[in-house]
């Protein structure tokens, strides 16, 4: 159970204001200041510093927030489980997790079918978004973990690899480029900024001193099925995980045109808040899903 001073700290951190935190907590501003001072005395460090008209957390404040945010989310989940026991509810609390869009569309259906075959009574609440959005949902306690393809803060999140996926170039015709540069005269169709699928390509291009703007044109589409439809129609080429285009490749609707000098693989990873008491249960679930 979180101490009341810890809850005050979390509110101040999130609102960046003693006054707003006092209003949200229905206590006085002097009480908020006292709670923060007591925490600073206990830990022997300053947690907030003035920044213009507001305040910002110090490095120590950032560290304390990560620890207390995990405790708050674990406490909320534990309370849900205890409430179910107290109510003699035989149903388990819902499995709350998130998936990035490629995972949600092309991996999660198989995982969920197997999971529900083993646990037919379990409720599942799955959210979909890019990695940045899912990380925010974990921080807020809206989901417990996420299966992602993008980069994340490894100081704040623990992880375990689910799979290593090939990342390929596809087109509506069987081109045979030998170098990445051979594709620059093509129009590029890709996801929106912030998506894991796009981030991988942008990072790879940067290593080659290139960017998406070096292609003949760029079309942004926030849907993998729509991207594939555009490529099938000859509107351009795209870079996607092989798992997302396996059916189209098998039917001859799309062609793997990955240049000879390009070899990209990326991990799909399960992530959760570092320090969570539920870490081992997440690892155990991942082992079952991988099997």
mmCIF file of C-alpha atoms in Angstrom:
data_model
loop_
_atom_site.group_PDB
_atom_site.id
_atom_site.type_symbol
_atom_site.label_atom_id
_atom_site.label_comp_id
_atom_site.label_asym_id
_atom_site.label_seq_id
_atom_site.Cartn_x
_atom_site.Cartn_y
_atom_site.Cartn_z
ATOM 1 C CA UNK A 1 0.000 0.000 0.000
ATOM 2 C CA UNK A 2 1.401 3.390 -0.991
ATOM 3 C CA UNK A 3 2.072 5.960 1.715
ATOM 4 C CA UNK A 4 -0.055 9.133 1.442
ATOM 5 C CA UNK A 5 3.130 11.159 0.909
ATOM 6 C CA UNK A 6 4.009 8.952 -2.035
ATOM 7 C CA UNK A 7 0.606 9.644 -3.588
ATOM 8 C CA UNK A 8 1.177 13.369 -3.092
ATOM 9 C CA UNK A 9 4.560 13.085 -4.799
ATOM 10 C CA UNK A 10 3.031 11.262 -7.776
ATOM 11 C CA UNK A 11 0.384 13.948 -8.189
ATOM 12 C CA UNK A 12 2.940 16.776 -7.987
ATOM 13 C CA UNK A 13 5.153 15.004 -10.508
ATOM 14 C CA UNK A 14 2.318 14.511 -12.989
ATOM 15 C CA UNK A 15 0.844 17.996 -12.647
ATOM 16 C CA UNK A 16 4.169 19.838 -12.168
ATOM 17 C CA UNK A 17 2.459 22.025 -9.607
ATOM 18 C CA UNK A 18 1.964 22.010 -5.835
ATOM 19 C CA UNK A 19 -1.201 24.078 -6.212
ATOM 20 C CA UNK A 20 -2.795 21.804 -8.807
ATOM 21 C CA UNK A 21 -1.794 18.727 -6.824
ATOM 22 C CA UNK A 22 -3.451 20.153 -3.704
ATOM 23 C CA UNK A 23 -6.674 20.732 -5.658
ATOM 24 C CA UNK A 24 -6.621 17.248 -7.155
ATOM 25 C CA UNK A 25 -5.984 15.627 -3.762
ATOM 26 C CA UNK A 26 -8.437 17.871 -1.880
ATOM 27 C CA UNK A 27 -5.802 18.976 0.616
ATOM 28 C CA UNK A 28 -4.097 22.302 1.279
ATOM 29 C CA UNK A 29 -0.986 23.485 -0.560
ATOM 30 C CA UNK A 30 1.009 23.671 2.724
ATOM 31 C CA UNK A 31 0.139 20.003 3.279
ATOM 32 C CA UNK A 32 1.490 19.145 -0.169
ATOM 33 C CA UNK A 33 4.701 21.060 0.561
ATOM 34 C CA UNK A 34 5.057 19.278 3.882
ATOM 35 C CA UNK A 35 4.635 15.854 2.287
ATOM 36 C CA UNK A 36 7.333 16.605 -0.287
ATOM 37 C CA UNK A 37 9.695 17.955 2.391
ATOM 38 C CA UNK A 38 9.207 14.801 4.451
ATOM 39 C CA UNK A 39 10.079 12.650 1.446
ATOM 40 C CA UNK A 40 13.145 14.770 0.718
ATOM 41 C CA UNK A 41 14.279 14.443 4.334
ATOM 42 C CA UNK A 42 13.685 10.695 4.267
ATOM 43 C CA UNK A 43 15.638 10.119 1.037
ATOM 44 C CA UNK A 44 18.185 12.891 1.652
ATOM 45 C CA UNK A 45 17.797 14.585 -1.714
ATOM 46 C CA UNK A 46 15.861 17.326 -3.487
ATOM 47 C CA UNK A 47 12.980 15.972 -5.590
ATOM 48 C CA UNK A 48 11.769 19.106 -7.390
ATOM 49 C CA UNK A 49 13.408 22.307 -8.579
ATOM 50 C CA UNK A 50 11.894 25.580 -9.777
ATOM 51 C CA UNK A 51 11.742 26.006 -13.549
ATOM 52 C CA UNK A 52 10.322 29.319 -14.689
ATOM 53 C CA UNK A 53 6.901 29.661 -13.103
ATOM 54 C CA UNK A 54 6.595 25.956 -12.447
ATOM 55 C CA UNK A 55 8.652 23.077 -11.130
ATOM 56 C CA UNK A 56 10.464 20.149 -12.694
ATOM 57 C CA UNK A 57 11.611 16.881 -11.088
ATOM 58 C CA UNK A 58 15.298 16.518 -10.360
ATOM 59 C CA UNK A 59 17.197 13.395 -11.417
ATOM 60 C CA UNK A 60 16.366 11.961 -7.992
ATOM 61 C CA UNK A 61 12.719 12.878 -8.507
ATOM 62 C CA UNK A 62 12.668 11.033 -11.836
ATOM 63 C CA UNK A 63 14.143 7.933 -10.213
ATOM 64 C CA UNK A 64 11.647 8.033 -7.350
ATOM 65 C CA UNK A 65 8.747 8.501 -9.765
ATOM 66 C CA UNK A 66 9.640 5.391 -11.764
ATOM 67 C CA UNK A 67 9.749 3.329 -8.570
ATOM 68 C CA UNK A 68 6.521 4.701 -7.095
ATOM 69 C CA UNK A 69 4.617 4.540 -10.378
ATOM 70 C CA UNK A 70 5.380 0.814 -10.585
ATOM 71 C CA UNK A 71 4.242 0.344 -6.989
ATOM 72 C CA UNK A 72 1.023 2.265 -7.650
ATOM 73 C CA UNK A 73 0.164 0.170 -10.715
ATOM 74 C CA UNK A 74 1.011 -3.104 -8.968
ATOM 75 C CA UNK A 75 -1.083 -2.027 -5.986
ATOM 76 C CA UNK A 76 -4.072 -1.295 -8.231
ATOM 77 C CA UNK A 77 -3.784 -4.704 -9.882
ATOM 78 C CA UNK A 78 -3.402 -6.459 -6.526
ATOM 79 C CA UNK A 79 -6.469 -4.663 -5.194
ATOM 80 C CA UNK A 80 -8.501 -5.876 -8.190
ATOM 81 C CA UNK A 81 -7.395 -9.447 -7.525
ATOM 82 C CA UNK A 82 -8.223 -9.171 -3.813
ATOM 83 C CA UNK A 83 -11.634 -7.664 -4.574
ATOM 84 C CA UNK A 84 -12.402 -10.658 -6.794
ATOM 85 C CA UNK A 85 -11.466 -13.015 -3.962
ATOM 86 C CA UNK A 86 -13.540 -11.094 -1.427
ATOM 87 C CA UNK A 87 -16.555 -11.246 -3.723
ATOM 88 C CA UNK A 88 -16.019 -14.987 -4.236
ATOM 89 C CA UNK A 89 -15.727 -14.214 -7.934
ATOM 90 C CA UNK A 90 -14.373 -17.275 -9.728
ATOM 91 C CA UNK A 91 -13.499 -15.246 -12.823
ATOM 92 C CA UNK A 92 -9.970 -13.912 -12.927
ATOM 93 C CA UNK A 93 -9.421 -10.172 -13.403
ATOM 94 C CA UNK A 94 -9.107 -9.344 -17.115
ATOM 95 C CA UNK A 95 -5.782 -9.719 -18.852
ATOM 96 C CA UNK A 96 -4.967 -6.132 -19.811
ATOM 97 C CA UNK A 97 -2.242 -5.682 -22.385
ATOM 98 C CA UNK A 98 -1.354 -3.875 -25.584
ATOM 99 C CA UNK A 99 0.127 -4.682 -28.974
ATOM 100 C CA UNK A 100 1.658 -2.543 -31.663
ATOM 101 C CA UNK A 101 -0.312 -2.705 -34.881
ATOM 102 C CA UNK A 102 1.776 -5.260 -36.770
ATOM 103 C CA UNK A 103 1.686 -7.565 -33.757
ATOM 104 C CA UNK A 104 -2.038 -6.956 -33.202
ATOM 105 C CA UNK A 105 -2.959 -7.744 -36.807
ATOM 106 C CA UNK A 106 -0.631 -10.631 -37.616
ATOM 107 C CA UNK A 107 0.574 -12.250 -34.387
ATOM 108 C CA UNK A 108 -1.973 -11.601 -31.625
ATOM 109 C CA UNK A 109 -4.914 -13.518 -33.201
ATOM 110 C CA UNK A 110 -2.939 -16.781 -33.082
ATOM 111 C CA UNK A 111 -1.713 -16.076 -29.534
ATOM 112 C CA UNK A 112 -5.178 -15.201 -28.246
ATOM 113 C CA UNK A 113 -6.784 -18.254 -29.834
ATOM 114 C CA UNK A 114 -4.304 -20.515 -28.049
ATOM 115 C CA UNK A 115 -4.593 -18.571 -24.797
ATOM 116 C CA UNK A 116 -8.391 -18.787 -24.738
ATOM 117 C CA UNK A 117 -8.251 -22.492 -25.536
ATOM 118 C CA UNK A 118 -6.267 -22.917 -22.304
ATOM 119 C CA UNK A 119 -8.256 -20.349 -20.296
ATOM 120 C CA UNK A 120 -11.755 -20.234 -21.838
ATOM 121 C CA UNK A 121 -13.235 -18.173 -18.997
ATOM 122 C CA UNK A 122 -10.596 -15.445 -19.044
ATOM 123 C CA UNK A 123 -11.537 -11.923 -20.083
ATOM 124 C CA UNK A 124 -9.086 -10.146 -22.357
ATOM 125 C CA UNK A 125 -8.753 -6.408 -22.873
ATOM 126 C CA UNK A 126 -6.229 -5.689 -25.638
ATOM 127 C CA UNK A 127 -5.299 -2.150 -26.685
ATOM 128 C CA UNK A 128 -3.595 -1.294 -29.958
ATOM 129 C CA UNK A 129 -1.251 1.608 -30.668
ATOM 130 C CA UNK A 130 2.307 2.484 -31.507
ATOM 131 C CA UNK A 131 5.061 1.799 -28.976
ATOM 132 C CA UNK A 132 4.989 5.349 -27.583
ATOM 133 C CA UNK A 133 1.244 5.145 -26.965
ATOM 134 C CA UNK A 134 1.469 1.731 -25.301
ATOM 135 C CA UNK A 135 4.316 2.815 -23.023
ATOM 136 C CA UNK A 136 2.109 5.685 -21.836
ATOM 137 C CA UNK A 137 -0.769 3.259 -21.161
ATOM 138 C CA UNK A 138 1.528 1.053 -19.053
ATOM 139 C CA UNK A 139 2.727 4.097 -17.085
ATOM 140 C CA UNK A 140 -0.887 5.099 -16.462
ATOM 141 C CA UNK A 141 -1.801 1.599 -15.279
ATOM 142 C CA UNK A 142 -4.361 1.133 -18.076
ATOM 143 C CA UNK A 143 -2.544 -1.990 -19.307
ATOM 144 C CA UNK A 144 -0.106 -4.283 -17.511
ATOM 145 C CA UNK A 145 2.316 -5.101 -20.328
ATOM 146 C CA UNK A 146 2.684 -4.794 -24.080
ATOM 147 C CA UNK A 147 4.051 -6.747 -27.038
ATOM 148 C CA UNK A 148 5.899 -4.169 -29.127
ATOM 149 C CA UNK A 149 8.159 -3.819 -32.132
ATOM 150 C CA UNK A 150 9.533 -0.335 -31.462
ATOM 151 C CA UNK A 151 12.214 1.075 -29.174
ATOM 152 C CA UNK A 152 11.510 1.764 -25.501
ATOM 153 C CA UNK A 153 13.306 3.137 -22.438
ATOM 154 C CA UNK A 154 15.232 0.189 -21.021
ATOM 155 C CA UNK A 155 15.846 2.083 -17.783
ATOM 156 C CA UNK A 156 12.112 2.178 -17.120
ATOM 157 C CA UNK A 157 11.013 -1.137 -18.660
ATOM 158 C CA UNK A 158 12.061 -4.755 -18.401
ATOM 159 C CA UNK A 159 11.609 -6.936 -21.460
ATOM 160 C CA UNK A 160 11.848 -10.424 -22.911
ATOM 161 C CA UNK A 161 12.122 -11.301 -26.597
ATOM 162 C CA UNK A 162 9.098 -12.987 -28.153
ATOM 163 C CA UNK A 163 10.510 -13.443 -31.665
ATOM 164 C CA UNK A 164 13.074 -12.073 -34.105
ATOM 165 C CA UNK A 165 11.381 -10.989 -37.311
ATOM 166 C CA UNK A 166 12.799 -10.359 -40.817
ATOM 167 C CA UNK A 167 12.053 -6.892 -42.188
ATOM 168 C CA UNK A 168 11.792 -6.787 -45.979
ATOM 169 C CA UNK A 169 11.036 -4.570 -48.961
ATOM 170 C CA UNK A 170 7.947 -5.439 -51.027
ATOM 171 C CA UNK A 171 6.507 -4.352 -54.369
ATOM 172 C CA UNK A 172 3.763 -5.348 -56.801
ATOM 173 C CA UNK A 173 6.320 -6.645 -59.319
ATOM 174 C CA UNK A 174 9.420 -8.818 -59.073
ATOM 175 C CA UNK A 175 12.162 -6.197 -59.063
ATOM 176 C CA UNK A 176 15.736 -7.359 -58.473
ATOM 177 C CA UNK A 177 17.703 -4.504 -56.878
ATOM 178 C CA UNK A 178 21.253 -5.289 -55.822
ATOM 179 C CA UNK A 179 21.699 -2.177 -53.659
ATOM 180 C CA UNK A 180 19.401 -0.137 -51.436
ATOM 181 C CA UNK A 181 20.176 2.874 -53.600
ATOM 182 C CA UNK A 182 18.526 1.077 -56.542
ATOM 183 C CA UNK A 183 15.146 1.609 -54.838
ATOM 184 C CA UNK A 184 15.450 5.366 -54.343
ATOM 185 C CA UNK A 185 13.618 6.064 -57.627
ATOM 186 C CA UNK A 186 10.533 4.392 -56.161
ATOM 187 C CA UNK A 187 7.704 6.018 -54.202
ATOM 188 C CA UNK A 188 7.832 4.875 -50.566
ATOM 189 C CA UNK A 189 4.635 3.988 -48.688
ATOM 190 C CA UNK A 190 5.057 3.832 -44.925
ATOM 191 C CA UNK A 191 3.437 4.263 -41.529
ATOM 192 C CA UNK A 192 3.138 7.509 -39.603
ATOM 193 C CA UNK A 193 6.018 8.965 -37.505
ATOM 194 C CA UNK A 194 6.263 7.212 -34.125
ATOM 195 C CA UNK A 195 5.344 3.772 -35.440
ATOM 196 C CA UNK A 196 7.794 0.942 -34.816
ATOM 197 C CA UNK A 197 7.670 -0.174 -38.456
ATOM 198 C CA UNK A 198 8.767 3.256 -39.673
ATOM 199 C CA UNK A 199 11.313 3.805 -36.911
ATOM 200 C CA UNK A 200 13.268 0.685 -37.908
ATOM 201 C CA UNK A 201 13.522 1.858 -41.508
ATOM 202 C CA UNK A 202 14.515 5.392 -40.525
ATOM 203 C CA UNK A 203 17.285 4.120 -38.252
ATOM 204 C CA UNK A 204 18.616 1.788 -40.923
ATOM 205 C CA UNK A 205 18.573 4.524 -43.550
ATOM 206 C CA UNK A 206 20.409 6.900 -41.210
ATOM 207 C CA UNK A 207 23.270 4.407 -40.892
ATOM 208 C CA UNK A 208 23.512 4.508 -44.699
ATOM 209 C CA UNK A 209 23.443 8.351 -44.684
ATOM 210 C CA UNK A 210 19.964 8.258 -46.215
ATOM 211 C CA UNK A 211 16.437 9.215 -45.159
ATOM 212 C CA UNK A 212 12.901 8.538 -46.359
ATOM 213 C CA UNK A 213 13.045 11.864 -48.205
ATOM 214 C CA UNK A 214 15.686 10.423 -50.544
ATOM 215 C CA UNK A 215 13.017 8.264 -52.199
ATOM 216 C CA UNK A 216 11.118 9.591 -55.234
ATOM 217 C CA UNK A 217 8.101 10.312 -53.026
ATOM 218 C CA UNK A 218 6.600 9.427 -49.675
ATOM 219 C CA UNK A 219 3.045 8.427 -48.792
ATOM 220 C CA UNK A 220 2.107 8.080 -45.122
ATOM 221 C CA UNK A 221 -0.671 5.607 -44.330
ATOM 222 C CA UNK A 222 -1.613 4.729 -40.729
ATOM 223 C CA UNK A 223 -2.782 1.202 -41.586
ATOM 224 C CA UNK A 224 -0.767 -1.829 -42.633
ATOM 225 C CA UNK A 225 -3.660 -3.371 -44.656
ATOM 226 C CA UNK A 226 -4.011 -0.048 -46.501
ATOM 227 C CA UNK A 227 -0.265 0.084 -47.153
ATOM 228 C CA UNK A 228 -0.373 -3.416 -48.630
ATOM 229 C CA UNK A 229 -3.360 -2.486 -50.785
ATOM 230 C CA UNK A 230 -1.504 0.561 -52.124
ATOM 231 C CA UNK A 231 1.577 -1.510 -52.917
ATOM 232 C CA UNK A 232 -0.541 -4.194 -54.645
ATOM 233 C CA UNK A 233 -2.101 -1.443 -56.757
ATOM 234 C CA UNK A 234 1.355 -0.294 -57.874
ATOM 235 C CA UNK A 235 1.360 2.996 -55.974
ATOM 236 C CA UNK A 236 4.849 2.386 -54.591
ATOM 237 C CA UNK A 237 7.008 0.078 -52.490
ATOM 238 C CA UNK A 238 7.114 -0.475 -48.757
ATOM 239 C CA UNK A 239 9.217 -2.015 -45.999
ATOM 240 C CA UNK A 240 7.300 -4.323 -43.675
ATOM 241 C CA UNK A 241 7.811 -7.312 -41.426
ATOM 242 C CA UNK A 242 7.632 -10.550 -43.390
ATOM 243 C CA UNK A 243 4.980 -11.844 -40.971
ATOM 244 C CA UNK A 244 2.678 -9.040 -42.174
ATOM 245 C CA UNK A 245 2.927 -10.015 -45.860
ATOM 246 C CA UNK A 246 3.375 -13.797 -45.798
ATOM 247 C CA UNK A 247 -0.045 -14.486 -47.320
ATOM 248 C CA UNK A 248 0.402 -11.943 -50.124
ATOM 249 C CA UNK A 249 3.862 -13.311 -50.923
ATOM 250 C CA UNK A 250 2.496 -16.860 -51.035
ATOM 251 C CA UNK A 251 -0.307 -15.820 -53.423
ATOM 252 C CA UNK A 252 2.031 -13.840 -55.675
ATOM 253 C CA UNK A 253 0.229 -10.566 -54.966
ATOM 254 C CA UNK A 254 3.403 -8.999 -53.569
ATOM 255 C CA UNK A 255 7.086 -9.714 -54.179
ATOM 256 C CA UNK A 256 10.065 -9.629 -51.849
ATOM 257 C CA UNK A 257 12.410 -7.085 -53.454
ATOM 258 C CA UNK A 258 14.838 -6.710 -50.559
ATOM 259 C CA UNK A 259 18.185 -5.594 -52.046
ATOM 260 C CA UNK A 260 21.151 -7.937 -51.751
ATOM 261 C CA UNK A 261 22.967 -5.492 -49.458
ATOM 262 C CA UNK A 262 20.059 -5.139 -46.989
ATOM 263 C CA UNK A 263 19.561 -7.542 -44.092
ATOM 264 C CA UNK A 264 17.313 -6.313 -41.274
ATOM 265 C CA UNK A 265 15.820 -8.251 -38.390
ATOM 266 C CA UNK A 266 14.113 -6.837 -35.334
ATOM 267 C CA UNK A 267 12.787 -8.173 -32.059
ATOM 268 C CA UNK A 268 9.150 -8.320 -31.059
ATOM 269 C CA UNK A 269 9.417 -7.915 -27.283
ATOM 270 C CA UNK A 270 7.156 -8.139 -24.270
ATOM 271 C CA UNK A 271 7.716 -5.123 -22.013
ATOM 272 C CA UNK A 272 6.553 -4.205 -18.493
ATOM 273 C CA UNK A 273 7.523 -1.715 -15.813
ATOM 274 C CA UNK A 274 10.930 -2.424 -14.330
ATOM 275 C CA UNK A 275 10.606 -3.593 -10.749
ATOM 276 C CA UNK A 276 7.047 -4.922 -11.043
ATOM 277 C CA UNK A 277 6.163 -7.725 -8.644
ATOM 278 C CA UNK A 278 4.393 -9.404 -11.569
ATOM 279 C CA UNK A 279 7.552 -9.705 -13.681
ATOM 280 C CA UNK A 280 7.824 -13.481 -13.337
ATOM 281 C CA UNK A 281 4.184 -13.979 -14.314
ATOM 282 C CA UNK A 282 4.815 -11.957 -17.485
ATOM 283 C CA UNK A 283 7.865 -14.077 -18.302
ATOM 284 C CA UNK A 284 5.872 -17.254 -17.675
ATOM 285 C CA UNK A 285 3.081 -16.059 -19.969
ATOM 286 C CA UNK A 286 5.608 -15.235 -22.675
ATOM 287 C CA UNK A 287 7.119 -18.723 -22.448
ATOM 288 C CA UNK A 288 3.688 -20.226 -23.054
ATOM 289 C CA UNK A 289 2.985 -17.854 -25.945
ATOM 290 C CA UNK A 290 6.331 -18.637 -27.579
ATOM 291 C CA UNK A 291 5.619 -22.356 -27.332
#
